[in-house]
Coordinates of N, CA and C in Angstrom, one line a residue:
M710 N 72.4 -33.4 -46.3 CA 72.4 -33.8 -44.9 C 71.0 -33.7 -44.4
S711 N 70.6 -34.7 -43.6 CA 69.2 -34.8 -43.1 C 69.0 -33.7 -42.0
D712 N 67.7 -33.4 -41.9 CA 67.3 -32.4 -40.9 C 67.6 -32.9 -39.5
I713 N 67.6 -34.2 -39.2 CA 67.8 -34.7 -37.9 C 69.3 -34.4 -37.5
A714 N 70.2 -34.5 -38.5 CA 71.6 -34.2 -38.1 C 71.9 -32.8 -37.9
C715 N 71.0 -31.9 -38.5 CA 71.3 -30.4 -38.5 C 70.7 -29.7 -37.3
K716 N 69.7 -30.3 -36.6 CA 69.0 -29.7 -35.6 C 69.4 -30.2 -34.2
K717 N 69.4 -29.3 -33.2 CA 69.8 -29.7 -31.9 C 68.7 -30.6 -31.3
R718 N 69.0 -31.3 -30.2 CA 68.0 -32.1 -29.5 C 67.0 -31.3 -28.8
D719 N 65.8 -31.8 -28.7 CA 64.8 -31.1 -28.0 C 64.5 -31.7 -26.6
D720 N 65.1 -32.9 -26.4 CA 64.8 -33.6 -25.1 C 66.0 -33.5 -24.2
Y721 N 66.8 -32.5 -24.3 CA 67.9 -32.4 -23.4 C 67.5 -31.9 -22.0
L722 N 68.3 -32.1 -21.0 CA 67.9 -31.6 -19.6 C 68.2 -30.1 -19.5
E723 N 67.2 -29.4 -19.0 CA 67.4 -28.0 -18.7 C 68.2 -27.9 -17.4
W724 N 68.7 -26.7 -17.1 CA 69.6 -26.6 -15.9 C 68.9 -27.0 -14.6
P725 N 67.7 -26.6 -14.3 CA 67.2 -27.1 -13.0 C 67.1 -28.6 -12.8
E726 N 66.6 -29.2 -13.9 CA 66.5 -30.7 -13.8 C 67.9 -31.3 -13.7
Y727 N 68.8 -30.7 -14.4 CA 70.2 -31.3 -14.4 C 70.8 -31.2 -13.0
F728 N 70.7 -30.0 -12.3 CA 71.2 -29.8 -11.0 C 70.5 -30.7 -9.9
M729 N 69.2 -30.8 -10.0 CA 68.5 -31.7 -9.1 C 68.9 -33.1 -9.3
A730 N 69.0 -33.5 -10.6 CA 69.4 -34.9 -10.9 C 70.8 -35.2 -10.3
V731 N 71.7 -34.2 -10.4 CA 73.0 -34.4 -9.8 C 72.9 -34.6 -8.3
A732 N 72.1 -33.9 -7.7 CA 71.8 -34.1 -6.2 C 71.3 -35.5 -5.9
F733 N 70.4 -35.9 -6.7 CA 69.8 -37.3 -6.5 C 70.8 -38.3 -6.8
L734 N 71.6 -38.1 -7.8 CA 72.7 -39.1 -8.2 C 73.7 -39.2 -7.0
S735 N 74.1 -38.0 -6.5 CA 75.0 -38.0 -5.4 C 74.5 -38.8 -4.2
A736 N 73.2 -38.7 -4.0 CA 72.5 -39.4 -2.8 C 72.8 -40.9 -2.9
Q737 N 73.0 -41.4 -4.1 CA 73.2 -42.9 -4.2 C 74.5 -43.3 -3.6
R738 N 75.4 -42.4 -3.3 CA 76.6 -42.7 -2.6 C 76.4 -42.9 -1.1
S739 N 75.3 -42.5 -0.5 CA 75.1 -42.5 0.9 C 74.9 -44.0 1.4
K740 N 75.5 -44.2 2.5 CA 75.4 -45.6 3.1 C 74.2 -45.7 4.1
D741 N 73.6 -44.6 4.3 CA 72.4 -44.6 5.3 C 71.3 -45.5 4.7
P742 N 70.9 -46.5 5.5 CA 69.9 -47.4 5.0 C 68.5 -46.8 5.0
N743 N 68.3 -45.7 5.7 CA 67.0 -45.2 5.9 C 66.7 -43.9 5.0
S744 N 67.7 -43.1 4.9 CA 67.5 -41.8 4.1 C 68.8 -41.5 3.3
Q745 N 68.6 -41.4 2.0 CA 69.7 -41.0 1.2 C 69.4 -39.6 0.6
V746 N 70.2 -38.6 0.9 CA 70.0 -37.2 0.5 C 71.3 -36.7 -0.1
G747 N 71.1 -36.0 -1.2 CA 72.2 -35.3 -1.9 C 72.0 -33.9 -2.1
A748 N 73.0 -33.1 -2.2 CA 72.9 -31.7 -2.4 C 73.9 -31.2 -3.5
C749 N 73.5 -30.2 -4.2 CA 74.4 -29.7 -5.3 C 74.4 -28.2 -5.3
I750 N 75.5 -27.5 -5.2 CA 75.7 -26.1 -5.1 C 76.1 -25.5 -6.4
V751 N 75.4 -24.5 -6.9 CA 75.6 -24.0 -8.2 C 75.8 -22.5 -8.1
N752 N 76.8 -21.9 -8.9 CA 77.0 -20.5 -8.8 C 76.1 -19.8 -9.9
T753 N 76.3 -18.5 -10.0 CA 75.5 -17.7 -10.9 C 75.7 -17.9 -12.3
E754 N 76.8 -18.6 -12.7 CA 77.1 -19.0 -14.0 C 76.7 -20.4 -14.4
N755 N 75.8 -21.0 -13.5 CA 75.3 -22.3 -13.7 C 76.5 -23.4 -13.7
K756 N 77.5 -23.1 -12.9 CA 78.5 -24.1 -12.8 C 78.4 -24.7 -11.4
I757 N 78.6 -26.0 -11.3 CA 78.5 -26.7 -10.1 C 79.8 -26.5 -9.3
V758 N 79.7 -26.0 -8.1 CA 80.9 -25.7 -7.2 C 81.0 -26.6 -6.0
G759 N 80.0 -27.5 -5.8 CA 80.0 -28.3 -4.6 C 78.9 -29.4 -4.6
I760 N 79.3 -30.6 -4.3 CA 78.3 -31.7 -4.2 C 78.6 -32.5 -2.9
G761 N 77.5 -33.0 -2.3 CA 77.6 -33.8 -1.1 C 76.4 -34.7 -0.9
Y762 N 76.6 -35.6 0.0 CA 75.6 -36.5 0.4 C 75.7 -36.8 1.9
N763 N 74.7 -37.4 2.5 CA 74.8 -37.6 4.0 C 75.6 -38.9 4.3
G764 N 76.5 -38.8 5.2 CA 77.4 -39.9 5.6 C 78.2 -39.5 6.8
M765 N 79.0 -40.5 7.3 CA 79.8 -40.3 8.4 C 81.0 -39.4 8.1
P766 N 81.6 -38.8 9.1 CA 82.7 -37.9 8.9 C 83.9 -38.7 8.4
N767 N 84.8 -38.0 7.7 CA 86.1 -38.7 7.2 C 86.8 -39.3 8.4
G768 N 87.2 -40.5 8.2 CA 88.0 -41.3 9.2 C 87.1 -42.0 10.2
C769 N 85.8 -41.8 10.1 CA 84.8 -42.6 11.0 C 84.2 -43.7 10.2
S770 N 84.5 -44.9 10.5 CA 84.1 -46.1 9.8 C 82.5 -46.2 9.6
D771 N 82.1 -46.4 8.4 CA 80.7 -46.6 8.1 C 80.2 -47.9 8.8
D772 N 81.1 -48.8 9.0 CA 80.7 -50.1 9.6 C 80.7 -50.1 11.1
L773 N 81.4 -49.2 11.7 CA 81.5 -49.2 13.2 C 80.5 -48.3 13.8
F774 N 80.1 -47.2 13.2 CA 79.2 -46.2 13.7 C 77.7 -46.7 13.4
P775 N 76.8 -46.4 14.3 CA 75.4 -46.9 14.2 C 74.7 -46.1 13.1
W776 N 73.7 -46.8 12.5 CA 72.8 -46.1 11.5 C 71.4 -46.1 11.9
R777 N 71.1 -46.7 13.1 CA 69.7 -46.8 13.5 C 69.2 -45.4 13.9
R778 N 67.9 -45.2 13.8 CA 67.2 -43.9 14.1 C 66.8 -43.8 15.5
T779 N 66.5 -44.9 16.1 CA 66.0 -44.8 17.5 C 66.8 -45.8 18.4
A780 N 67.0 -45.5 19.7 CA 67.6 -46.3 20.6 C 67.4 -45.7 22.0
E781 N 67.6 -46.5 23.1 CA 67.4 -45.9 24.4 C 68.5 -44.9 24.7
N782 N 69.7 -45.1 24.2 CA 70.7 -44.1 24.3 C 70.9 -43.4 23.0
K783 N 70.9 -42.1 22.9 CA 71.0 -41.4 21.7 C 72.4 -41.6 21.0
L784 N 73.4 -41.9 21.8 CA 74.7 -42.2 21.3 C 74.7 -43.5 20.4
D785 N 73.7 -44.3 20.5 CA 73.6 -45.5 19.8 C 72.8 -45.3 18.5
T786 N 72.4 -44.0 18.2 CA 71.8 -43.7 16.9 C 72.8 -43.0 16.0
K787 N 72.3 -42.7 14.8 CA 73.2 -42.0 13.8 C 73.3 -40.5 14.1
Y788 N 72.4 -39.9 14.7 CA 72.2 -38.5 14.8 C 73.4 -37.7 15.4
P789 N 74.1 -38.2 16.4 CA 75.2 -37.4 16.9 C 76.4 -37.4 16.0
Y790 N 76.4 -38.3 15.0 CA 77.6 -38.5 14.2 C 77.5 -38.1 12.7
V791 N 76.4 -38.3 12.1 CA 76.2 -38.2 10.6 C 76.3 -36.8 10.2
C792 N 77.0 -36.6 9.0 CA 77.1 -35.3 8.4 C 76.0 -35.2 7.3
H793 N 75.2 -34.2 7.3 CA 74.2 -34.0 6.3 C 74.7 -33.6 4.9
A794 N 73.9 -33.8 3.9 CA 74.4 -33.5 2.5 C 74.8 -32.1 2.3
E795 N 74.0 -31.2 3.0 CA 74.3 -29.8 2.8 C 75.7 -29.4 3.4
L796 N 76.0 -29.9 4.5 CA 77.3 -29.7 5.1 C 78.4 -30.2 4.2
N797 N 78.3 -31.4 3.7 CA 79.3 -32.0 2.9 C 79.5 -31.2 1.6
A798 N 78.3 -30.8 1.0 CA 78.4 -30.0 -0.2 C 79.2 -28.7 0.0
I799 N 78.9 -28.0 1.1 CA 79.7 -26.8 1.4 C 81.1 -27.1 1.6
M800 N 81.4 -28.1 2.4 CA 82.8 -28.4 2.7 C 83.6 -29.0 1.5
N801 N 82.9 -29.5 0.5 CA 83.5 -30.1 -0.7 C 83.6 -29.1 -1.8
K802 N 83.3 -27.8 -1.5 CA 83.3 -26.8 -2.6 C 84.7 -26.7 -3.3
N803 N 84.6 -26.5 -4.6 CA 85.9 -26.4 -5.4 C 86.2 -24.9 -5.7
S804 N 85.5 -24.0 -5.0 CA 85.8 -22.6 -5.2 C 86.2 -21.9 -3.9
A805 N 86.6 -20.6 -4.0 CA 87.0 -20.0 -2.7 C 85.9 -19.9 -1.7
D806 N 84.7 -19.6 -2.2 CA 83.5 -19.5 -1.4 C 82.3 -19.8 -2.2
V807 N 81.1 -19.9 -1.5 CA 79.9 -20.2 -2.2 C 78.9 -19.0 -2.0
K808 N 79.4 -17.8 -1.8 CA 78.5 -16.7 -1.6 C 77.7 -16.4 -2.9
G809 N 76.4 -16.2 -2.7 CA 75.5 -15.9 -3.8 C 75.1 -17.1 -4.6
C810 N 75.5 -18.3 -4.2 CA 75.2 -19.5 -4.9 C 73.8 -20.0 -4.5
S811 N 73.3 -21.0 -5.3 CA 72.0 -21.7 -5.1 C 72.4 -23.1 -4.7
M812 N 71.5 -23.7 -3.8 CA 71.7 -25.1 -3.4 C 70.5 -25.9 -3.8
Y813 N 70.7 -27.0 -4.6 CA 69.6 -27.9 -4.9 C 69.8 -29.1 -4.0
V814 N 68.7 -29.4 -3.3 CA 68.8 -30.5 -2.3 C 67.5 -31.3 -2.3
A815 N 67.7 -32.6 -2.0 CA 66.5 -33.5 -2.1 C 65.5 -33.2 -1.0
L816 N 66.0 -32.8 0.2 CA 65.1 -32.7 1.4 C 65.4 -31.3 2.0
F817 N 64.3 -30.7 2.4 CA 64.4 -29.3 3.0 C 65.4 -29.4 4.2
P818 N 66.3 -28.4 4.2 CA 67.4 -28.5 5.2 C 66.8 -28.4 6.7
C819 N 67.5 -29.0 7.6 CA 67.2 -28.9 9.0 C 67.8 -27.6 9.6
N820 N 67.5 -27.3 10.8 CA 68.0 -26.1 11.4 C 69.5 -26.0 11.4
E821 N 70.2 -27.1 11.7 CA 71.7 -27.0 11.7 C 72.3 -26.7 10.4
C822 N 71.7 -27.4 9.3 CA 72.2 -27.1 8.0 C 71.8 -25.7 7.5
A823 N 70.6 -25.2 8.0 CA 70.2 -23.8 7.7 C 71.3 -22.8 8.2
K824 N 71.8 -23.1 9.3 CA 72.9 -22.2 9.9 C 74.1 -22.2 9.0
L825 N 74.5 -23.3 8.5 CA 75.7 -23.4 7.6 C 75.4 -22.7 6.3
I826 N 74.2 -22.9 5.8 CA 73.8 -22.3 4.5 C 73.9 -20.8 4.6
I827 N 73.3 -20.3 5.7 CA 73.3 -18.8 5.9 C 74.7 -18.3 6.0
Q828 N 75.5 -18.9 6.9 CA 76.9 -18.5 7.1 C 77.8 -18.6 5.9
A829 N 77.5 -19.5 5.0 CA 78.3 -19.7 3.8 C 77.9 -18.7 2.7
G830 N 76.8 -18.0 2.9 CA 76.4 -16.9 2.0 C 75.5 -17.4 0.8
I831 N 75.1 -18.7 0.9 CA 74.1 -19.2 -0.1 C 72.8 -18.4 0.0
K832 N 72.3 -18.0 -1.2 CA 71.2 -17.1 -1.2 C 69.9 -17.8 -1.6
E833 N 69.9 -19.0 -2.1 CA 68.7 -19.7 -2.6 C 68.8 -21.2 -2.3
V834 N 67.7 -21.8 -1.8 CA 67.6 -23.2 -1.6 C 66.4 -23.8 -2.4
I835 N 66.7 -24.7 -3.3 CA 65.7 -25.4 -4.1 C 65.6 -26.8 -3.6
F836 N 64.4 -27.2 -3.1 CA 64.3 -28.5 -2.5 C 63.2 -29.4 -3.2
M837 N 63.3 -30.7 -3.1 CA 62.3 -31.6 -3.7 C 61.3 -31.9 -2.7
S838 N 61.6 -32.3 -1.5 CA 60.7 -32.8 -0.5 C 60.7 -32.0 0.8
D839 N 59.5 -31.8 1.3 CA 59.4 -31.0 2.6 C 58.6 -31.9 3.6
K840 N 58.9 -33.2 3.6 CA 58.1 -34.1 4.4 C 58.2 -33.9 5.9
Y841 N 59.2 -33.1 6.3 CA 59.2 -32.8 7.8 C 58.8 -31.4 8.0
H842 N 57.9 -30.9 7.2 CA 57.5 -29.5 7.3 C 57.1 -29.0 8.7
D843 N 56.4 -29.8 9.4 CA 55.9 -29.4 10.7 C 56.8 -29.7 11.9
S844 N 58.0 -30.2 11.6 CA 58.9 -30.5 12.7 C 59.5 -29.2 13.2
E845 N 60.0 -29.3 14.5 CA 60.6 -28.1 15.1 C 61.9 -27.7 14.3
E846 N 62.7 -28.6 13.8 CA 63.9 -28.4 13.1 C 63.6 -27.6 11.8
T847 N 62.6 -28.1 11.1 CA 62.3 -27.5 9.8 C 61.7 -26.1 10.0
T848 N 60.8 -26.0 11.0 CA 60.2 -24.7 11.3 C 61.3 -23.7 11.7
A849 N 62.3 -24.1 12.5 CA 63.4 -23.2 12.8 C 64.2 -22.8 11.6
A850 N 64.4 -23.7 10.7 CA 65.2 -23.5 9.5 C 64.5 -22.4 8.6
R851 N 63.2 -22.6 8.4 CA 62.4 -21.6 7.6 C 62.5 -20.2 8.3
L852 N 62.4 -20.1 9.6 CA 62.4 -18.8 10.3 C 63.8 -18.2 10.0
M853 N 64.8 -18.9 10.2 CA 66.2 -18.4 9.9 C 66.4 -17.9 8.5
F854 N 65.9 -18.7 7.6 CA 66.0 -18.4 6.1 C 65.3 -17.1 5.9
E855 N 64.1 -16.9 6.4 CA 63.3 -15.7 6.1 C 64.0 -14.5 6.7
L856 N 64.5 -14.6 7.9 CA 65.2 -13.4 8.5 C 66.5 -13.1 7.9
A857 N 67.2 -14.1 7.4 CA 68.5 -13.9 6.7 C 68.4 -13.6 5.3
G858 N 67.2 -13.6 4.7 CA 67.1 -13.3 3.3 C 67.4 -14.4 2.3
V859 N 67.4 -15.6 2.8 CA 67.7 -16.8 1.9 C 66.3 -17.3 1.4
T860 N 66.2 -17.2 0.1 CA 64.9 -17.6 -0.5 C 64.9 -19.2 -0.6
F861 N 63.7 -19.7 -0.5 CA 63.6 -21.2 -0.7 C 62.3 -21.5 -1.4
R862 N 62.4 -22.5 -2.3 CA 61.2 -22.9 -3.1 C 61.2 -24.4 -3.4
K863 N 60.1 -24.9 -3.6 CA 59.9 -26.4 -3.9 C 60.2 -26.6 -5.4
F864 N 61.0 -27.6 -5.7 CA 61.3 -27.9 -7.1 C 60.1 -28.6 -7.7
T865 N 59.7 -28.2 -8.9 CA 58.7 -28.9 -9.7 C 59.3 -29.5 -10.9
P866 N 59.5 -30.8 -10.9 CA 60.2 -31.4 -12.0 C 59.3 -31.6 -13.3
K867 N 60.0 -31.5 -14.4 CA 59.3 -31.7 -15.7 C 59.2 -33.2 -16.0
Y868 N 60.0 -34.0 -15.4 CA 60.0 -35.4 -15.6 C 60.0 -36.1 -14.2
S869 N 59.2 -37.2 -14.2 CA 59.1 -37.9 -12.9 C 60.3 -38.9 -12.7
K870 N 61.0 -39.1 -13.9 CA 62.1 -40.1 -13.8 C 63.1 -39.7 -14.9
I871 N 64.4 -39.8 -14.5 CA 65.5 -39.6 -15.5 C 66.3 -40.8 -15.5
V872 N 66.5 -41.5 -16.7 CA 67.2 -42.7 -16.8 C 68.6 -42.5 -17.3
I873 N 69.6 -43.1 -16.7 CA 70.9 -43.1 -17.2 C 71.2 -44.4 -17.9
D874 N 71.4 -44.3 -19.2 CA 71.6 -45.5 -20.1 C 73.1 -45.5 -20.5
F875 N 73.9 -46.4 -19.9 CA 75.3 -46.5 -20.1 C 75.6 -47.0 -21.6
D876 N 74.6 -47.7 -22.2 CA 74.8 -48.2 -23.5 C 74.6 -47.2 -24.6
S877 N 74.0 -46.0 -24.2 CA 73.6 -45.0 -25.3 C 74.9 -44.5 -25.9
I878 N 76.0 -44.4 -25.2 CA 77.2 -43.8 -25.8 C 77.8 -44.7 -27.0
N879 N 77.4 -46.0 -27.0 CA 77.9 -46.9 -28.1 C 77.1 -46.8 -29.3
S880 N 75.9 -46.1 -29.3 CA 75.1 -46.0 -30.5 C 75.8 -45.0 -31.5
R881 N 75.6 -45.3 -32.8 CA 76.2 -44.5 -33.9 C 75.3 -43.2 -34.0
P882 N 75.9 -42.1 -34.3 CA 75.2 -40.8 -34.4 C 73.9 -40.8 -35.3
N883 N 74.0 -41.5 -36.4 CA 72.9 -41.6 -37.3 C 72.0 -42.8 -37.2
Q884 N 72.3 -43.6 -36.1 CA 71.5 -44.8 -35.9 C 70.2 -44.5 -35.3
K885 N 69.1 -45.1 -35.8 CA 67.8 -44.9 -35.2 C 67.8 -45.5 -33.8
P886 N 67.5 -44.7 -32.8 CA 67.6 -45.2 -31.4 C 66.6 -46.3 -31.0
H887 N 65.4 -46.2 -31.6 CA 64.4 -47.1 -31.2 C 63.7 -47.7 -32.5
W888 N 64.2 -48.9 -32.9 CA 63.7 -49.5 -34.1 C 62.2 -49.7 -34.0
F889 N 61.7 -50.1 -32.9 CA 60.3 -50.4 -32.7 C 59.4 -49.2 -33.1
T890 N 59.9 -48.0 -32.6 CA 59.1 -46.8 -33.0 C 59.1 -46.5 -34.4
W891 N 60.2 -46.7 -35.1 CA 60.3 -46.5 -36.5 C 59.4 -47.5 -37.3
L892 N 59.4 -48.7 -36.8 CA 58.5 -49.7 -37.4 C 57.1 -49.3 -37.3
L893 N 56.7 -48.8 -36.2 CA 55.3 -48.3 -36.0 C 54.9 -47.1 -36.9
L894 N 55.9 -46.2 -37.0 CA 55.7 -45.1 -37.9 C 55.5 -45.5 -39.4
A895 N 56.3 -46.5 -39.8 CA 56.1 -47.1 -41.1 C 54.7 -47.8 -41.2
A896 N 54.3 -48.4 -40.1 CA 52.9 -49.0 -40.1 C 51.8 -48.0 -40.3
I897 N 52.0 -46.8 -39.7 CA 51.0 -45.7 -39.9 C 50.9 -45.4 -41.4
E898 N 52.1 -45.2 -42.1 CA 52.1 -44.9 -43.5 C 51.4 -46.0 -44.3
A899 N 51.6 -47.2 -43.9 CA 51.0 -48.3 -44.6 C 49.5 -48.2 -44.4
A900 N 49.0 -47.9 -43.2 CA 47.6 -47.8 -43.0 C 46.9 -46.7 -43.8
C901 N 47.6 -45.6 -44.0 CA 47.0 -44.5 -44.7 C 47.0 -44.7 -46.2
V902 N 48.0 -45.5 -46.7 CA 48.1 -45.6 -48.1 C 47.4 -46.9 -48.6
L903 N 47.5 -48.0 -47.9 CA 47.1 -49.2 -48.4 C 45.8 -49.8 -47.8
S904 N 45.4 -49.4 -46.6 CA 44.3 -50.0 -45.9 C 43.0 -49.5 -46.4
I905 N 41.9 -50.3 -46.2 CA 40.6 -49.9 -46.5 C 40.1 -48.8 -45.5
Q906 N 39.2 -47.9 -45.9 CA 38.9 -46.8 -45.1 C 38.1 -47.2 -43.8
S907 N 37.5 -48.4 -43.8 CA 36.6 -48.8 -42.7 C 37.4 -49.3 -41.5
S908 N 38.7 -49.6 -41.7 CA 39.4 -50.2 -40.6 C 40.7 -49.5 -40.2
Y909 N 41.4 -48.9 -41.2 CA 42.6 -48.2 -41.0 C 43.7 -49.0 -40.2
H910 N 43.9 -50.3 -40.7 CA 44.9 -51.1 -40.1 C 46.2 -51.0 -41.0
G911 N 47.3 -51.1 -40.4 CA 48.5 -51.1 -41.2 C 49.6 -52.0 -40.6
G912 N 50.6 -52.3 -41.3 CA 51.7 -53.1 -40.8 C 53.0 -52.7 -41.5
C913 N 54.1 -53.3 -41.0 CA 55.4 -53.0 -41.5 C 56.2 -54.3 -41.4
V914 N 56.8 -54.6 -42.5 CA 57.7 -55.8 -42.6 C 59.1 -55.3 -42.4
E915 N 59.9 -55.9 -41.5 CA 61.3 -55.6 -41.3 C 62.1 -56.6 -42.1
K916 N 62.9 -56.1 -43.0 CA 63.6 -57.0 -43.9 C 65.1 -56.7 -43.9
E917 N 66.0 -57.6 -43.7 CA 67.4 -57.4 -43.6 C 68.0 -57.4 -45.0
V918 N 68.6 -56.3 -45.4 CA 69.2 -56.2 -46.8 C 70.6 -55.6 -46.6
N919 N 71.6 -56.5 -47.0 CA 73.0 -56.1 -46.9 C 73.4 -55.5 -45.5
N920 N 73.0 -56.3 -44.5 CA 73.3 -56.0 -43.1 C 72.6 -54.7 -42.6
S921 N 71.6 -54.3 -43.3 CA 70.9 -53.1 -42.8 C 69.4 -53.4 -42.8
C922 N 68.6 -52.6 -42.2 CA 67.1 -52.9 -42.1 C 66.4 -52.0 -43.2
E923 N 65.5 -52.7 -43.9 CA 64.7 -52.0 -44.9 C 63.2 -52.2 -44.5
F924 N 62.5 -51.1 -44.5 CA 61.1 -51.0 -44.0 C 60.1 -51.0 -45.2
L925 N 59.3 -52.0 -45.2 CA 58.3 -52.1 -46.4 C 56.9 -52.1 -45.8
P926 N 56.0 -51.3 -46.4 CA 54.6 -51.3 -46.0 C 53.9 -52.6 -46.4
A927 N 53.0 -53.0 -45.5 CA 52.3 -54.2 -45.8 C 50.8 -54.0 -45.7
P928 N 50.0 -54.6 -46.6 CA 48.5 -54.4 -46.6 C 47.9 -55.0 -45.3
E929 N 46.7 -54.6 -45.1 CA 46.0 -55.1 -43.9 C 46.0 -56.7 -43.9
N930 N 46.2 -57.3 -42.7 CA 46.2 -58.7 -42.6 C 45.5 -59.0 -41.3
P931 N 44.2 -59.2 -41.3 CA 43.5 -59.4 -40.0 C 44.0 -60.6 -39.2
E932 N 44.5 -61.6 -39.8 CA 45.0 -62.8 -39.1 C 46.4 -62.7 -38.5
G933 N 47.0 -61.5 -38.8 CA 48.3 -61.3 -38.2 C 49.5 -62.1 -38.9
Q934 N 49.2 -62.6 -40.1 CA 50.2 -63.4 -40.8 C 51.2 -62.4 -41.5
T935 N 52.4 -62.9 -41.7 CA 53.4 -62.1 -42.4 C 53.4 -62.3 -43.9
C936 N 54.0 -61.3 -44.6 CA 54.1 -61.5 -46.0 C 55.2 -62.4 -46.5
C937 N 56.1 -62.6 -45.6 CA 57.1 -63.6 -45.9 C 57.4 -64.4 -44.6
E938 N 58.0 -65.5 -44.7 CA 58.0 -66.5 -43.6 C 58.7 -66.0 -42.3
D939 N 59.8 -65.2 -42.5 CA 60.6 -64.8 -41.3 C 60.3 -63.4 -40.8
A940 N 59.7 -62.6 -41.6 CA 59.5 -61.1 -41.3 C 58.3 -60.9 -40.4
P941 N 58.4 -60.2 -39.3 CA 57.2 -60.0 -38.4 C 56.3 -58.9 -38.9
L942 N 55.0 -59.1 -38.8 CA 54.1 -58.0 -39.2 C 53.6 -57.4 -37.9
L943 N 53.8 -56.0 -37.8 CA 53.4 -55.3 -36.6 C 52.0 -54.7 -36.8
P944 N 51.0 -55.1 -36.2 CA 49.6 -54.5 -36.4 C 49.5 -53.2 -35.8
W945 N 48.7 -52.3 -36.3 CA 48.4 -51.0 -35.7 C 47.0 -50.9 -35.4
P946 N 46.6 -50.4 -34.2 CA 45.2 -50.4 -33.8 C 44.3 -49.6 -34.7
S947 N 43.1 -50.0 -34.8 CA 42.1 -49.4 -35.7 C 41.9 -47.9 -35.4
G948 N 42.0 -47.1 -36.4 CA 41.8 -45.6 -36.2 C 43.0 -44.8 -35.8
I949 N 44.0 -45.4 -35.2 CA 45.1 -44.7 -34.7 C 45.9 -44.0 -35.9
A950 N 46.1 -44.7 -37.0 CA 46.9 -44.2 -38.0 C 46.3 -42.9 -38.6
M951 N 45.0 -42.8 -38.8 CA 44.4 -41.6 -39.3 C 44.5 -40.4 -38.2
K952 N 44.3 -40.8 -37.0 CA 44.4 -39.8 -35.9 C 45.8 -39.2 -35.9
A953 N 46.8 -40.0 -36.2 CA 48.2 -39.5 -36.2 C 48.4 -38.5 -37.3
H954 N 47.6 -38.6 -38.3 CA 47.7 -37.6 -39.4 C 46.7 -36.5 -39.3
G955 N 45.9 -36.5 -38.3 CA 45.0 -35.4 -38.0 C 43.7 -35.5 -38.8
Y956 N 43.3 -36.7 -39.3 CA 42.1 -36.8 -40.1 C 41.0 -37.4 -39.3
A957 N 41.2 -37.9 -38.1 CA 40.1 -38.6 -37.4 C 40.1 -38.1 -35.9

């Protein structure tokens, strides 16, 4: 059995990235055209016990209530009606309570949500953005958190982007996920074995054999021509191959 099949993945999501990603994914359910915020509540066993996003209350039509931020009459804005992500996450809890839990949220909570968080017994808030840091609502929220003993910290992601690929589930366990990467790796080997020392160029011919791919090293070909009519030659930049092996 190959080493690849015997070892665990190294690129899996760690708990913090996973929980914040759930919060961001939940935010995609929001109908708010200006601000989409999600929240994820996690207990001490790293189990999700509540998820929410900002939206209108149950029974209040998303099409009838206003979503604008400013108007002469405040009743014509979203603010008197909309439920924030933190409120919905607490109300959507699937446990008896959320005491001692942590909340992952895209945006630092406002003062009203801070009250709910404190009263619910949540002990930690991890947020991604604090863009309203100097507002009165956020200032009040920080003050209440500090006095109530609720810790809060900014989330520092290891990845700037997490991609959900629905097609990945259809790949076979032993299937190479990225053919292009494997072709380039084969090109490196070709450069080290077959190329002249002054250029370190390499290539790889992809050949179909019995409905599978066979990778064959190809010697340097400055003009980019293939060794056979239909197989593509993938050039490798000068010097890169030896650097990959630690010799340059």
